mmCIF file of C-alpha atoms in Angstrom:
data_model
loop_
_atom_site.group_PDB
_atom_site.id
_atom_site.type_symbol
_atom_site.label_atom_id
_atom_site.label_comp_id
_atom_site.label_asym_id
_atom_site.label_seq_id
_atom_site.Cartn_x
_atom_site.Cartn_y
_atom_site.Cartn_z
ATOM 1 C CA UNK A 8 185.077 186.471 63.014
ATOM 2 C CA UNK A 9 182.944 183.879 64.466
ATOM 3 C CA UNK A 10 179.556 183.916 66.534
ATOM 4 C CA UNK A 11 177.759 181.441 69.145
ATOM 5 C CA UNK A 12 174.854 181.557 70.916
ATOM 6 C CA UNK A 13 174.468 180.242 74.252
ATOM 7 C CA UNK A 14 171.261 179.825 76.342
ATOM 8 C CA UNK A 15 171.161 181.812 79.770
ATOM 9 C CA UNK A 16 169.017 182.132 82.825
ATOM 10 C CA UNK A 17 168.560 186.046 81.132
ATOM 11 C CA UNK A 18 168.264 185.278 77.557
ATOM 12 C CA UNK A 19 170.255 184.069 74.642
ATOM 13 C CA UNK A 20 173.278 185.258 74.243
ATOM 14 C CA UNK A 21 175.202 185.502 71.087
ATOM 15 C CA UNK A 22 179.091 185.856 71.434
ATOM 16 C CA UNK A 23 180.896 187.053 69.515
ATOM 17 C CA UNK A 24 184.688 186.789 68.942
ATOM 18 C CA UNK A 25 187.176 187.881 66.681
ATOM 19 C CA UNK A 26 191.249 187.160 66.239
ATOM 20 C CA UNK A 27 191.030 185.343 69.296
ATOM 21 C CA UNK A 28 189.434 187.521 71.496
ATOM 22 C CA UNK A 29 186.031 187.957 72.644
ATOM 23 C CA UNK A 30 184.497 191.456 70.963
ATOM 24 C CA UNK A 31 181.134 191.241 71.334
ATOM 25 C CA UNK A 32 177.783 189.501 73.460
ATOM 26 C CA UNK A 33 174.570 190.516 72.394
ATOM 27 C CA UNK A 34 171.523 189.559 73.761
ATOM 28 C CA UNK A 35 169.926 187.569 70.757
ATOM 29 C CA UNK A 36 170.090 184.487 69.053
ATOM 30 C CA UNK A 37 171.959 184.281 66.091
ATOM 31 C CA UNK A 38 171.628 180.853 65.400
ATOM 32 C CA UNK A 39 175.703 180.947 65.071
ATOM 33 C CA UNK A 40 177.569 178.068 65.736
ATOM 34 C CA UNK A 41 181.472 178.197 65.601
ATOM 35 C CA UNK A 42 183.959 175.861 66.839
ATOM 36 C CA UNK A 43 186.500 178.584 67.415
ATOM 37 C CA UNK A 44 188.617 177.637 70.809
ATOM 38 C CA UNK A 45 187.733 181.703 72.459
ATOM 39 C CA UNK A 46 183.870 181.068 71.893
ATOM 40 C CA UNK A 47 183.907 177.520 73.376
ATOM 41 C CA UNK A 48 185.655 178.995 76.263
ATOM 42 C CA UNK A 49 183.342 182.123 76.810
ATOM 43 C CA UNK A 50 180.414 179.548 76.355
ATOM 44 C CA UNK A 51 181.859 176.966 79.264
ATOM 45 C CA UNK A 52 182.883 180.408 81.433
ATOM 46 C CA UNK A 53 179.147 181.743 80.873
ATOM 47 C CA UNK A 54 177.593 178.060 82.227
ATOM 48 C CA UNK A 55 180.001 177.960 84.873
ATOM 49 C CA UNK A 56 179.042 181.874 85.593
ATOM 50 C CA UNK A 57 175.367 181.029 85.497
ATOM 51 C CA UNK A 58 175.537 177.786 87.657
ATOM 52 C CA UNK A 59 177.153 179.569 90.202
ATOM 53 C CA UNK A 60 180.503 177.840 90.106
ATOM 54 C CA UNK A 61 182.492 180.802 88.692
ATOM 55 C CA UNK A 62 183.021 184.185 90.127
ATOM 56 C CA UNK A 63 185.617 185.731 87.568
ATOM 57 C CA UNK A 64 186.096 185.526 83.705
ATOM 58 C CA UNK A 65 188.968 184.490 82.404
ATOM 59 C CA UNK A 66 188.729 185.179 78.693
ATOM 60 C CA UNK A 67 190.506 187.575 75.857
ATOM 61 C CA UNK A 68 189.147 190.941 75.176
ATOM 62 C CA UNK A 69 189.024 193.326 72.671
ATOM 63 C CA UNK A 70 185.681 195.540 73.312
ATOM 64 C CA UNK A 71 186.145 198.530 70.647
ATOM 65 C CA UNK A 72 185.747 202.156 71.999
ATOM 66 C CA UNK A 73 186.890 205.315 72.684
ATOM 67 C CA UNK A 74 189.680 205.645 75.207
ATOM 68 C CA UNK A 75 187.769 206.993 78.290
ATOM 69 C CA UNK A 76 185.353 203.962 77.192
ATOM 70 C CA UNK A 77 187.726 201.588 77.470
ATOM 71 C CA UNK A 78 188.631 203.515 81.053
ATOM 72 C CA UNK A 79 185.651 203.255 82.561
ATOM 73 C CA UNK A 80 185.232 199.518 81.128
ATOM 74 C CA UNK A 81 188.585 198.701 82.740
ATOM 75 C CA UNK A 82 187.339 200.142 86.168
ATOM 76 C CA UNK A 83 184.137 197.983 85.985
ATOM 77 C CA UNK A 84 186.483 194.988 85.605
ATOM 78 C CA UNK A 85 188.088 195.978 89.149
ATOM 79 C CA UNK A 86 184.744 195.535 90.455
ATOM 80 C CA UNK A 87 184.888 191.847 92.294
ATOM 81 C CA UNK A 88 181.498 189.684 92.122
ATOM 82 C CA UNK A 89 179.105 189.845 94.423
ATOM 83 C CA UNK A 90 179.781 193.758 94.947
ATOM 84 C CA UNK A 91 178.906 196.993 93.105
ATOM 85 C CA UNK A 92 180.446 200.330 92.403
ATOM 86 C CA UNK A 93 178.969 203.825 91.967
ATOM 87 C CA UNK A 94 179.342 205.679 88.424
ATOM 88 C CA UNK A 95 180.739 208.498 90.918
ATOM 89 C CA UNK A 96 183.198 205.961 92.259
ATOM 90 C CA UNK A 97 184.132 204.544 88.219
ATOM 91 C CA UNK A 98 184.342 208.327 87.451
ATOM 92 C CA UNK A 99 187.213 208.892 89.569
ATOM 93 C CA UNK A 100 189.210 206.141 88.061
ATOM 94 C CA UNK A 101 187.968 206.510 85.355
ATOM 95 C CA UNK A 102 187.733 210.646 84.688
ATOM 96 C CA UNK A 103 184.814 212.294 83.100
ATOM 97 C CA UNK A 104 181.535 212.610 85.398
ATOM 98 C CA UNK A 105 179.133 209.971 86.787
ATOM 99 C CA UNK A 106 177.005 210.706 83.793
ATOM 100 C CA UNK A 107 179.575 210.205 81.211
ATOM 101 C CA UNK A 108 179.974 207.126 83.125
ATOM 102 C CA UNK A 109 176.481 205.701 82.357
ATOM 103 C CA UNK A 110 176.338 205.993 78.939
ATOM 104 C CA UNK A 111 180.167 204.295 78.534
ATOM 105 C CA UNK A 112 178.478 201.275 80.940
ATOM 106 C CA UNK A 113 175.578 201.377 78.002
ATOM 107 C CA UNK A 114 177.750 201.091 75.211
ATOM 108 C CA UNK A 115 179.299 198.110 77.078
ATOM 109 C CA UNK A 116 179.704 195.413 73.831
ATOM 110 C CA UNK A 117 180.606 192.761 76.296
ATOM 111 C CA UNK A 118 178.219 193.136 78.907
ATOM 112 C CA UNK A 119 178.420 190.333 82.191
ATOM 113 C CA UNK A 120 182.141 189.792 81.515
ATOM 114 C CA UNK A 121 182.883 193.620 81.676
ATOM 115 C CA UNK A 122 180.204 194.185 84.397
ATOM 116 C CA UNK A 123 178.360 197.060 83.840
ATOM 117 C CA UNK A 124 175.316 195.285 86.152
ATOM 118 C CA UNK A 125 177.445 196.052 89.470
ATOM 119 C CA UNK A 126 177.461 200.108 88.482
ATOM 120 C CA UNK A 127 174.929 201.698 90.656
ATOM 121 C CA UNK A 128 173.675 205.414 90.952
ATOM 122 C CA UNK A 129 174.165 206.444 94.745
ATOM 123 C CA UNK A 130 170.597 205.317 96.191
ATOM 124 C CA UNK A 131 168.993 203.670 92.861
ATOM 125 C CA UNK A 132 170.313 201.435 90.433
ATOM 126 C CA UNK A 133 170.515 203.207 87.694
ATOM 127 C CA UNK A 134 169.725 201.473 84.127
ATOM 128 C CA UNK A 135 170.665 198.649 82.522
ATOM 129 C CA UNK A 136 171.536 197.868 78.310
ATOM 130 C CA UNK A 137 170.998 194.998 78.296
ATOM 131 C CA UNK A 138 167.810 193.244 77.134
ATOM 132 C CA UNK A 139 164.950 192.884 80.629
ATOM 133 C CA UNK A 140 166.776 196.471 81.291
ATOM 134 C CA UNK A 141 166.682 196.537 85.173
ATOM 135 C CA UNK A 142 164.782 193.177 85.857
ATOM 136 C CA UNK A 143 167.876 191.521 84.505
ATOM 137 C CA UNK A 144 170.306 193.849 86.256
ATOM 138 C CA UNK A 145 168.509 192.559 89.175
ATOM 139 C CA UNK A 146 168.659 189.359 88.245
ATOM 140 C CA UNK A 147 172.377 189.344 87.642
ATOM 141 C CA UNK A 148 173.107 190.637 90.915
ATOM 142 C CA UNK A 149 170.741 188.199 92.672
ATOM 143 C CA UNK A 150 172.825 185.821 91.188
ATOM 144 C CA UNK A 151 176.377 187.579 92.797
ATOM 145 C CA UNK A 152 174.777 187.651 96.620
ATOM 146 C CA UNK A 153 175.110 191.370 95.801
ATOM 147 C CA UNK A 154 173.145 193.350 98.637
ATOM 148 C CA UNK A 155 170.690 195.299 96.273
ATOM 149 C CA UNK A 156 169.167 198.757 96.671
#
């Protein structure tokens, strides 16, 4: 297993990555440094992310969770930058209920690749995991062009 932590607009982020996938980003700094191919990657896709220059991640993944987890973290993968996606919509790919929804999208371990940012409630945004909660959820989708609530 091997960590780095990158600098970002919202934080440092520590990523994690493990038998050459990505596993984990956390917001925190780890003060890991690891010259593992998958984490150099995820670091130069996370610049290019925050610069503006990249719309889509192209990386390995291996989040762990349960299986309706890893549904509703495959729906929020569907969802294409700039736009967002009701837990009532992920729900019906996904099954389960727009509430079951919300807590998968908070046990998100890769959150920004796996967007849980672009899941909104229908007429708020919801919450947000990660560290900032909603001011970074905002911030993230200021970042897309995403038309906010």
């Amino acid at each position: 297993m091997g960590r780095l932590t990158v600098e970002s607009p919202v934080g440092a982020l520590t990523v994690t990555a493990e038998a050459g996938a990505v596993t984990r980003i956390a917001w925190l700094n780890a003060d890991a440094c690891d010259d593992d191919p998958v984490l150099a990657d995820a670091a130069a896709q996370l610049a290019g992310y925050f610069a503006g220059t990249r719309q889509a991640f192209d990386l390995p993944l291996a989040p762990e969770g349960e299986p309706f987890q890893q549904r509703v973290w495959q729906a929020m993968l569907e969802i294409p930058y700039g736009s967002v996606a009701t837990y009532a919509e992920i729900s019906e790919k996904a099954g389960g209920n727009p509430r079951a929804v919300g807590t998968a999208c908070g046990a998100n371990p890769i959150p920004i690749v796996i967007p849980c940012h672009r899941v909104v409630g229908t007429g708020h945004m919801g919450g947000y995991s990660g560290a900032g909660g909603l001011v970074t959820k905002h911030r993230l989708l200021a970042l897309e062009g995403a038309l906010l609530l």
